[in-house]
Each structure stands twice: as C-alpha cells, then as structure tokens.
Amino acid sequence: MQAGTVHIIGAGVARLAAGVFLAREGRAVRIYETSPNAGGRCRSFHDAVLGREIDNGSHLLLGANREAMRLIRLLEGEDRFWKLEDGLPFCDLRDGERWRLPPSGGFGKIMASVPGGGGGMGLVKLLLAGRNATVASCFPAEDNRYIRLWEPLAVSILNTPAARASAASFRRVLGLLWRAEREGMAAFVPKQSWNDALIAPMVEAIRARGGELQFSRRIRAMVIEGGRVTTLRTAEGDIMVASGDTVILATPPHVATMLLPGLEVPQDYAPIVNVHFAVSSPESRSDSRAIHREAGMDAPRVRCVNSGHDVLGIIGGAAHFLFFREGLISATTSAAYALAEEEDEAIAAKIWGEVRQVCHPERSEGSHAVGDPSPLAQDDIPPYRVIKEKRATFACTPENLTRRPGTRTTCANLFLAGDYTDTGLPATIEGAVVSALRAVAGVSGKCK
Ligand SMILES: Cc1cc2nc3c(=O)[nH]c(=O)nc-3n(C[C@H](O)[C@H](O)[C@H](O)COP(=O)(O)OP(=O)(O)OC[C@H]3O[C@@H](n4cnc5c(N)ncnc54)[C@H](O)[C@@H]3O)c2cc1C
C-alpha cells in the first residue's frame, strides 16, 4: 500500500471512478458521501409506488464514450449492459416517419439515414463556428436534418437548448463520434439499473481493495492552512488530513464553490425530467416489450436484436427518448426548463399520450380491441413516477465553458473531479470518468 490516504468527497460517478483507479494503484481510499447511497446523479432506488427499482434518470452511453467503456470493462461489467446493435431508432410524432441512426459508418451514413434533406451546409458552419457561436446559429431553423438529427443530438448530449448550446462543445463531441474506431454511435443501456450495472460494482471494487465508504457523512467545510487542506469538518467531528494525504473534492459545482470559496464554476444548470410508467408488475412478464411488439415496433427497422430493452428517440414531442424495460417504460426530456415547471399529473398525461402515439398510432384516439390486455389500450395512465432533476447538469453554454475549473487548485494536496471540471466534454458519465482519471493523475503527481 502506498503512503498517504486519499480522501474523496462525494460518491458520484467521478468519485467512485477515482476510488476504483486509486484503489487499483494500491492507495488507501476513504470516500465521504452526504447521502445514504452511492451514485449521485446516476443513482437507482426502490420506488414504493411502482414497486421496483428505478433509475433517477435513464442514462445512455455511446460506444464513443471510450473511458467510461474502459471502466466498465475493467469492472468486467459488459454483460450488465444491452448494446443496441442496430443503432438508435427514431420516430417523428409530426408525421409518424421512422428511421434508425446506424451505429457506425460516419456522418455521411448517419445523415443519409434521416428521411428528408438538408443539414450539410449547417454542418460546415458548425465546423467553422467560433467560441461564442451556438448550435442553433449554425443551422437554418427549418432545415429537416437539423430538426431530426443535429438539434436532438445537441440537446440530449449537451442538455442545453440549441439556441444556447455551445457550437464548439457540440463540434468536439461530433469529433469524438467521428474518430471512434467502430460503432461510436452504438448505444449501451443497463439490463437492470445503473446501480446494478456500474455503481454497485464500483463500490464493490473499492471495498475489495480495502477502500472505505462512509455514507450520510457530509463535509461541511475544509480547513486550509499553509496552502494545503489539513482538516475536513463534519457534524460528527473533524477528519484530519495528514501531511502525506491528498483530497479529491468531487461534489457538484455549487457545493464545491461553497467548500472552496473563490472557485469559479459554471453558473446555471439545466433540468432533466424523467417519467417512469409501470406497465406491469415486476412479477408478471407481460412487459413493455410486448407493447413494443404489439405496436409493430419490432419490425427489423426499430428493434434492437439482442435485448429485452429498447430505446426510441422522439422528434416533435415533450419526451426525447423512451426506454423500454421489463414492466417499465421510461421517458426522458433533456433541457426540460418548461416541463419541469408543470405538475407531475400534467407531465405524466402528456408523456403517456406520446407513448401511446408512438407505440400504438392507430389507437391513440382511444379505440382499442376488446380483451386487449395492454395498458396502451386504456385511457388510464398506469402508475407512474415523475423525477425532476432541476440541477441535472450545468448548461453547456459558451459562457459556462469559460468557468470550468481545471483539476489542480491553489492547495497543493487538493484536486477537483466532477463532470463540471474542464474536461472539454459535456457533463456526462464520460466527462465524470475523464475528470476522475485526471484527479488520479494529479494525486499520483502526474497532473500536467
Ligand atoms: C436525469 C439525468 C439523466 C442523465 N443522462 C445522462 C446520459 O444519458 N448519459 C450520460 O453520460 N450522462 C447523463 N447524465 C449526466 C451524469 O449523470 C452526470 O454527468 C454524472 O453522474 C456526474 O457525476 P459526478 O460524480 O460528476 O457528480 P454527482 O453525481 O453529482 O456526484 C456528487 C456527489 O457528491 C455528493 N455530495 C454533495 N455534497 C457533499 C458534501 N458536502 N459532502 C459529501 N458528499 C457530498 C452528492 O451527494 C453526490 O453523490 C444525466 C444526469 C441526470 C441527472
């Protein structure tokens, strides 16, 4: 075991990933987490109303998320994910048109897969756009491929409305997708939950190497003396940071700036709204995929080959993506400023209407076959849970990008990690893992 404990504040993806990497290097790791569970913004919990475990948000990874995928392989966790071999299916609510983005083949193939023309000139403009340009400023608003491809990709990846989203950031993501050797657009979703697929395996890996996780332990303040952190203050007493110890501050940005006054961080956040509908009890296997099939959705065009879990992108609706899992249909809306202000009942009714429309177009007016057991054939909304994450991520605007701090701080033994740090990536699982790798390099004295 190398000398010096690494104290990690927070147990989100970035902190746990840092814990995994450090524990593998033989460092003593101690993680303090304010909530009773790990996962942060990528957490799962048992929902009493739905009677099952759900994720706070239906996260999606892409093949191009290289470091996140590498971490999953390190944890031997590939089997806990479904891979959407056939790419991402989409449906346009305005005219019912359906298509599928291929998992690989470059932008030519991706653009060609979207019905209707346009998009080419806007893409050139995006490639040449300056630091203050927004995604929307690069494309004509009525351009078909902008509406069906570039705008939805930008909004869901950057979690920011295209009119405010940084063109430079989107260009960077497209560059990563472009350079991904194979299947950069292949989507990965957990078979059960994010806790099962990623969070619990990270916790186990840390504990297996002697790492310690202390839950319900909020760090209230850090004492800084002589240019280094010497004490972490908690309600239960002080934690001494010995001379060879280091600290990774891995809280969300609004907490980081409270613990380290003067730290500049992105200022405004963008919400994400998720609605989970329980379409059958977990015991019964009459599941959401049956609905998928019933609606003709498992025609080869729109079905992923190997999974009991499908994803469908939606254009022209309040929902942006639907995730189908056994007994559960979950809808995600990114940059959901307006939706997040609505009452839960109104949100659920609106989104359920869209689910019925895409899964059962001919029955969306309420006419359905006698004896049809599908919840889609009923006007009643099935049991649901609305989760509004008002601070889901920082808004990826040109102004906010200039406020992202680096890994190093003014304290010699303090490093930052988290999706808001200056990784060059949007606030995503990949960004969180990259930030962890940088903090680990800092702790190991390799930070540039
Ligand atoms: C609804 C939703 C959907 C998303 N979808 C996707 C997606 O599809 N793909 C994708 O890649 N990303 C997605 N993201 C983004 C992704 O979840 C985040 O980028 C990632 O989880 C951030 O991890 P983090 O470790 O940086 O921060 P966090 O998860 O915020 O972790 C910070 C931790 O610090 C703890 N903490 C706070 N204060 C203290 C304190 N004083 N003392 C101790 N602990 C403290 C918190 O409780 C938390 O556990 C989504 C996010 C949300 C909310």
XYZ file of C-alpha atoms and ligand atoms in Angstrom:
501
model
C 0.000 0.000 0.000
C 1.403 3.425 -0.988
C 1.726 6.043 1.763
C -0.914 8.702 2.234
C -4.677 8.330 2.341
C -6.751 9.846 -0.450
C -9.886 11.466 0.990
C -12.613 11.702 -1.654
C -15.583 13.978 -1.005
C -18.720 12.646 -2.722
C -19.697 9.252 -4.147
C -20.977 10.088 -7.616
C -19.591 8.519 -10.805
C -16.453 10.720 -10.819
C -15.542 9.995 -7.214
C -16.236 6.302 -7.365
C -14.244 6.020 -10.590
C -11.351 7.865 -8.921
C -11.697 5.483 -5.972
C -11.549 2.455 -8.269
C -8.449 3.705 -10.114
C -6.657 4.709 -6.894
C -7.519 1.510 -5.052
C -6.092 -0.434 -8.004
C -2.898 1.619 -7.668
C -2.674 0.475 -4.064
C -3.669 3.802 -2.494
C -5.661 3.948 0.729
C -9.023 5.481 -0.220
C -11.705 6.966 2.012
C -14.905 8.303 0.468
C -17.363 10.591 2.303
C -20.865 10.835 0.859
C -23.603 13.069 2.171
C -26.493 10.816 1.114
C -27.135 7.270 2.365
C -26.334 5.763 -1.054
C -23.770 5.996 -3.831
C -24.392 7.166 -7.396
C -25.139 10.894 -7.100
C -26.918 11.971 -10.260
C -26.641 8.431 -11.635
C -28.400 6.637 -8.793
C -31.073 3.968 -8.546
C -33.593 3.427 -5.797
C -36.574 1.299 -4.855
C -39.765 3.171 -5.665
C -42.660 2.237 -3.381
C -45.379 3.378 -5.819
C -44.002 1.396 -8.746
C -42.856 -1.474 -6.534
C -39.471 -1.797 -8.202
C -36.007 -0.325 -8.555
C -35.773 2.626 -10.926
C -33.008 4.981 -12.026
C -33.357 8.676 -11.237
C -32.657 9.192 -14.934
C -32.454 6.821 -17.898
C -28.817 7.296 -18.838
C -27.429 6.167 -22.169
C -23.789 5.539 -23.070
C -22.403 5.620 -26.590
C -19.598 3.482 -27.983
C -17.586 6.698 -28.428
C -17.528 7.142 -24.600
C -14.128 5.483 -24.524
C -13.091 5.952 -20.904
C -16.498 5.021 -19.497
C -16.496 1.875 -21.636
C -12.944 1.097 -20.488
C -14.035 1.447 -16.842
C -16.935 -0.924 -17.464
C -14.547 -3.474 -18.986
C -12.180 -3.034 -16.010
C -15.107 -3.923 -13.738
C -15.941 -6.859 -16.024
C -19.354 -5.302 -16.414
C -20.034 -5.603 -20.171
C -22.590 -8.331 -19.523
C -24.657 -5.988 -17.400
C -25.454 -3.844 -20.462
C -27.530 -4.276 -23.562
C -25.900 -2.994 -26.685
C -28.245 -1.658 -29.334
C -26.547 -3.447 -32.206
C -28.745 -1.914 -34.866
C -28.300 1.682 -33.821
C -30.764 4.196 -32.461
C -34.352 4.191 -33.734
C -36.270 7.482 -34.024
C -39.886 8.416 -34.627
C -41.194 11.826 -35.713
C -44.500 12.463 -33.954
C -45.487 15.107 -36.505
C -45.805 12.716 -39.442
C -45.160 9.258 -37.963
C -41.965 8.794 -40.011
C -39.478 6.317 -38.505
C -35.781 5.755 -39.105
C -32.701 4.391 -37.393
C -29.309 6.026 -36.899
C -26.647 3.445 -37.772
C -24.140 2.572 -35.022
C -21.199 3.233 -37.334
C -20.319 4.356 -40.822
C -19.556 8.054 -40.381
C -21.681 11.170 -40.757
C -22.483 10.510 -44.410
C -24.257 7.305 -43.467
C -25.841 8.868 -40.392
C -27.199 11.831 -42.385
C -28.407 9.570 -45.175
C -30.379 7.516 -42.642
C -32.560 10.523 -41.736
C -35.507 10.930 -44.131
C -35.691 14.327 -45.881
C -32.811 16.520 -46.996
C -30.649 19.352 -45.708
C -28.141 19.595 -42.894
C -24.960 19.704 -44.965
C -24.266 23.449 -45.053
C -25.124 23.814 -41.370
C -22.595 21.128 -40.551
C -19.893 23.051 -42.425
C -20.861 26.187 -40.497
C -20.683 24.265 -37.231
C -17.184 23.048 -38.076
C -16.075 26.665 -38.652
C -18.036 28.253 -35.780
C -16.245 30.495 -33.248
C -16.155 30.004 -29.460
C -19.242 32.101 -28.809
C -21.427 30.550 -31.504
C -24.440 28.450 -30.540
C -25.585 25.251 -32.230
C -28.803 26.917 -33.454
C -26.864 29.770 -35.081
C -25.199 27.292 -37.463
C -28.323 25.727 -38.973
C -31.428 27.129 -40.686
C -34.253 26.570 -38.166
C -36.467 24.841 -40.739
C -33.755 22.504 -42.007
C -35.118 18.976 -41.870
C -31.896 17.277 -40.764
C -31.345 19.950 -38.156
C -34.779 19.245 -36.659
C -34.466 15.484 -36.925
C -30.780 14.940 -36.242
C -28.455 17.727 -35.132
C -30.796 19.547 -32.770
C -31.979 16.430 -30.877
C -28.400 15.145 -30.620
C -27.144 18.508 -29.341
C -29.967 18.926 -26.821
C -29.639 15.424 -25.383
C -25.837 15.278 -25.321
C -25.266 18.852 -24.071
C -28.518 19.040 -22.043
C -28.928 22.597 -23.270
C -31.391 24.176 -25.727
C -29.739 24.510 -29.144
C -30.290 28.290 -29.053
C -27.908 28.462 -26.049
C -25.740 25.370 -26.546
C -22.079 25.879 -27.412
C -21.320 25.021 -31.046
C -17.671 24.372 -30.083
C -18.695 21.810 -27.473
C -21.044 20.045 -29.877
C -18.317 20.033 -32.548
C -15.963 18.387 -30.069
C -18.497 15.639 -29.312
C -19.118 15.073 -33.015
C -15.338 14.847 -33.485
C -15.165 12.086 -30.865
C -18.042 10.266 -32.533
C -16.292 10.657 -35.871
C -12.959 9.365 -34.553
C -14.444 6.470 -32.574
C -12.915 3.489 -34.326
C -16.060 1.429 -34.598
C -19.614 1.778 -33.505
C -19.223 5.229 -31.984
C -22.995 5.685 -32.131
C -23.775 2.234 -30.712
C -25.877 2.815 -27.593
C -25.461 0.943 -24.304
C -28.124 0.731 -21.603
C -28.102 -1.302 -18.387
C -30.048 -4.539 -18.357
C -31.416 -3.781 -14.887
C -30.404 -0.438 -13.419
C -27.406 1.877 -13.310
C -26.781 0.800 -9.765
C -26.579 -2.813 -10.828
C -24.502 -2.084 -13.942
C -21.980 0.476 -12.737
C -22.407 1.984 -9.256
C -22.542 -1.186 -7.107
C -19.615 -2.811 -8.995
C -17.512 0.328 -8.368
C -18.390 0.289 -4.658
C -17.501 -3.421 -4.501
C -14.199 -2.887 -6.344
C -13.204 -0.138 -3.901
C -14.134 -2.198 -0.838
C -12.404 -5.294 -2.239
C -9.113 -3.375 -2.176
C -9.585 -2.097 1.343
C -11.190 1.250 0.434
C -13.668 2.735 2.877
C -17.007 4.401 2.072
C -18.735 6.480 4.722
C -22.340 7.292 3.836
C -24.525 10.008 5.382
C -21.292 11.901 6.040
C -21.476 15.457 4.758
C -18.311 17.516 4.568
C -19.332 20.941 5.883
C -16.039 22.766 5.482
C -12.391 22.294 4.625
C -9.693 23.896 6.757
C -6.827 25.188 4.610
C -3.535 26.053 6.310
C -0.214 26.802 4.672
C -1.543 26.123 1.181
C -2.910 22.672 1.948
C -6.085 21.082 3.284
C -5.484 19.971 6.858
C -8.967 19.164 8.163
C -12.385 18.144 6.839
C -15.231 19.332 9.069
C -18.340 17.183 9.573
C -21.225 17.278 12.066
C -19.818 14.114 13.628
C -16.374 15.617 14.191
C -13.211 16.621 12.337
C -11.316 14.390 9.941
C -7.595 15.118 9.991
C -5.783 15.210 6.656
C -2.242 14.040 7.463
C 0.806 15.524 5.768
C 1.118 12.787 3.113
C -2.638 12.711 2.435
C -4.466 14.185 -0.531
C -8.079 15.267 -1.052
C -10.254 14.949 -4.153
C -13.167 17.368 -3.983
C -15.810 15.712 -6.052
C -19.096 17.353 -5.138
C -21.378 19.091 -7.654
C -20.148 22.586 -8.592
C -22.469 24.575 -6.297
C -21.151 22.593 -3.281
C -17.525 22.750 -4.489
C -17.642 26.539 -4.584
C -19.035 26.633 -1.032
C -16.287 24.353 0.275
C -13.587 26.198 -1.679
C -14.609 29.868 -1.746
C -13.317 31.723 -4.782
C -13.504 28.657 -7.021
C -15.100 29.670 -10.299
C -17.678 27.161 -11.567
C -20.415 27.106 -14.217
C -23.281 29.260 -13.025
C -26.524 27.889 -14.345
C -27.944 24.414 -14.572
C -30.267 22.658 -16.977
C -33.019 20.308 -15.789
C -33.858 16.801 -16.998
C -37.296 15.288 -16.440
C -37.853 11.544 -16.316
C -41.202 9.782 -16.133
C -41.322 6.081 -15.313
C -44.540 4.179 -16.098
C -45.051 0.745 -14.515
C -46.854 -1.110 -17.280
C -46.908 -4.378 -15.394
C -45.807 -5.677 -12.028
C -42.230 -6.945 -11.907
C -43.557 -10.478 -11.257
C -45.660 -10.610 -14.387
C -43.662 -10.726 -17.560
C -46.334 -9.103 -19.713
C -43.895 -6.315 -20.226
C -43.223 -3.112 -22.048
C -41.514 -5.014 -24.846
C -44.802 -6.742 -25.542
C -46.240 -3.288 -26.087
C -43.362 -2.581 -28.381
C -44.115 -5.696 -30.392
C -47.835 -5.136 -30.366
C -47.281 -1.755 -31.934
C -45.335 -3.283 -34.782
C -42.202 -1.832 -33.291
C -40.185 -4.975 -33.573
C -40.089 -4.835 -37.294
C -36.341 -5.143 -38.026
C -36.103 -1.386 -38.518
C -36.840 -0.419 -34.973
C -35.869 -3.286 -32.771
C -32.562 -3.965 -31.169
C -31.530 -7.514 -31.765
C -30.287 -8.900 -28.530
C -32.114 -7.044 -25.834
C -35.119 -7.036 -23.619
C -34.609 -3.306 -23.501
C -35.206 -0.959 -26.415
C -34.762 2.748 -26.827
C -36.697 5.067 -29.101
C -35.817 8.680 -29.895
C -38.773 11.035 -30.368
C -38.925 14.149 -32.523
C -41.638 16.760 -32.051
C -42.817 15.667 -28.596
C -42.299 16.604 -24.975
C -40.329 13.360 -24.471
C -36.966 13.000 -26.205
C -36.227 9.324 -25.568
C -38.288 6.351 -24.442
C -36.608 3.411 -22.734
C -38.443 0.065 -22.683
C -37.510 -2.376 -19.968
C -39.379 -5.300 -18.500
C -42.533 -3.859 -16.991
C -41.343 -0.282 -17.304
C -41.494 2.485 -19.896
C -39.324 5.483 -19.021
C -39.332 8.825 -20.826
C -36.515 11.368 -20.691
C -36.659 15.045 -21.594
C -33.395 17.000 -21.632
C -33.108 20.766 -21.146
C -36.652 20.469 -19.776
C -36.998 24.012 -18.410
C -40.706 24.392 -19.209
C -41.712 20.786 -18.485
C -40.011 20.833 -15.074
C -42.358 23.660 -14.024
C -45.514 21.633 -14.738
C -47.401 19.494 -12.217
C -46.499 15.795 -12.164
C -50.029 14.793 -13.274
C -49.879 17.066 -16.314
C -46.419 15.798 -17.269
C -47.449 12.151 -16.954
C -50.608 12.698 -19.027
C -48.690 14.495 -21.763
C -45.903 11.918 -21.979
C -48.279 8.935 -21.749
C -50.173 10.375 -24.709
C -46.925 10.361 -26.670
C -46.095 6.810 -25.612
C -49.496 5.704 -26.912
C -48.987 7.650 -30.103
C -45.598 6.142 -30.981
C -46.367 2.649 -29.781
C -49.915 2.436 -30.948
C -50.629 5.044 -33.580
C -53.928 3.603 -34.708
C -55.282 3.576 -31.144
C -54.183 6.936 -29.877
C -57.779 8.206 -30.086
C -58.886 5.616 -27.564
C -60.399 2.922 -29.811
C -58.991 -0.454 -28.961
C -59.657 -4.105 -29.345
C -61.935 -5.864 -26.877
C -59.970 -8.005 -24.434
C -56.713 -6.307 -25.240
C -54.664 -6.578 -22.029
C -52.227 -3.860 -22.997
C -52.084 -0.784 -20.777
C -51.724 1.142 -24.014
C -55.292 0.266 -24.849
C -56.549 2.060 -21.753
C -57.137 5.731 -21.277
C -55.979 5.499 -17.670
C -52.376 6.381 -17.088
C -50.567 3.443 -15.427
C -48.782 4.006 -12.095
C -46.001 6.492 -12.695
C -43.189 8.391 -11.032
C -42.037 11.805 -12.270
C -38.447 12.748 -11.356
C -37.396 16.338 -11.929
C -33.655 16.832 -11.662
C -33.505 20.614 -11.683
C -29.720 20.644 -11.460
C -29.150 17.703 -13.780
C -26.041 19.212 -15.399
C -24.548 22.643 -15.930
C -25.897 24.339 -19.060
C -23.309 23.830 -21.794
C -23.287 27.450 -22.980
C -20.262 29.357 -24.337
C -20.208 31.486 -21.131
C -20.290 28.499 -18.785
C -17.462 26.751 -20.642
C -15.100 29.566 -19.650
C -15.972 28.963 -15.982
C -14.975 25.300 -15.802
C -12.062 24.849 -13.383
C -9.103 22.549 -14.027
C -8.055 19.601 -11.876
C -5.428 21.444 -9.838
C -6.318 24.009 -7.195
C -4.359 26.574 -5.233
C -3.915 23.941 -2.491
C -1.039 21.544 -3.109
C -2.914 18.486 -1.828
C -6.383 19.258 -3.244
C -7.645 18.138 -6.666
C -11.044 18.574 -8.298
C -13.103 15.947 -10.066
C -16.620 16.023 -11.466
C -18.440 16.436 -14.757
C -18.270 20.247 -14.438
C -14.445 20.401 -14.444
C -12.677 21.373 -17.635
C -12.510 18.027 -19.436
C -13.582 19.532 -22.764
C -16.542 17.137 -22.645
C -20.156 17.884 -21.762
C -21.487 16.925 -18.308
C -21.834 13.202 -18.864
C -20.695 9.898 -17.387
C -17.760 10.020 -19.815
C -16.866 13.533 -18.605
C -17.071 12.360 -14.972
C -14.769 9.378 -15.646
C -12.256 11.536 -17.552
C -12.258 14.019 -14.637
C -11.557 11.102 -12.274
C -8.592 9.964 -14.369
C -7.178 13.490 -14.250
C -7.617 13.777 -10.490
C -5.925 10.393 -10.055
C -3.026 11.576 -12.232
C -2.840 14.678 -10.004
C -2.757 12.594 -6.823
C -0.068 10.405 -8.330
C 1.954 13.518 -9.176
C 1.422 13.188 -12.889
C -1.005 16.070 -13.359
C 0.102 18.419 -16.130
C -31.670 12.710 -15.160
C -30.269 12.649 -15.693
C -30.019 11.997 -16.896
C -28.722 11.932 -17.395
N -28.473 11.249 -18.556
C -27.208 11.021 -18.934
C -26.932 10.163 -20.051
O -27.842 9.646 -20.708
N -25.629 9.941 -20.366
C -24.594 10.487 -19.664
O -23.420 10.201 -19.983
N -24.831 11.318 -18.620
C -26.092 11.600 -18.247
N -26.346 12.407 -17.158
C -25.215 13.086 -16.501
C -24.495 12.197 -15.481
O -25.419 11.615 -14.577
C -23.531 13.058 -14.685
O -22.656 13.720 -15.567
C -22.686 12.254 -13.706
O -23.462 11.348 -12.958
C -21.978 13.254 -12.780
O -21.216 12.556 -11.838
P -20.355 13.373 -10.798
O -19.642 12.347 -9.988
O -19.559 14.409 -11.501
O -21.393 14.209 -9.883
P -22.574 13.769 -8.879
O -23.260 12.583 -9.411
O -23.380 14.993 -8.641
O -21.861 13.324 -7.525
C -21.565 14.220 -6.482
C -21.737 13.501 -5.153
O -21.284 14.374 -4.104
C -22.174 14.223 -3.003
N -22.024 15.409 -2.145
C -22.529 16.659 -2.359
N -22.165 17.482 -1.346
C -21.406 16.738 -0.497
C -20.725 17.041 0.732
N -20.749 18.266 1.264
N -20.060 16.034 1.366
C -20.015 14.787 0.836
N -20.643 14.446 -0.329
C -21.316 15.422 -0.992
C -23.534 14.102 -3.686
O -24.492 13.532 -2.823
C -23.195 13.197 -4.881
O -23.318 11.820 -4.573
C -27.650 12.541 -16.677
C -27.911 13.211 -15.484
C -29.205 13.256 -14.977
C -29.452 13.959 -13.671
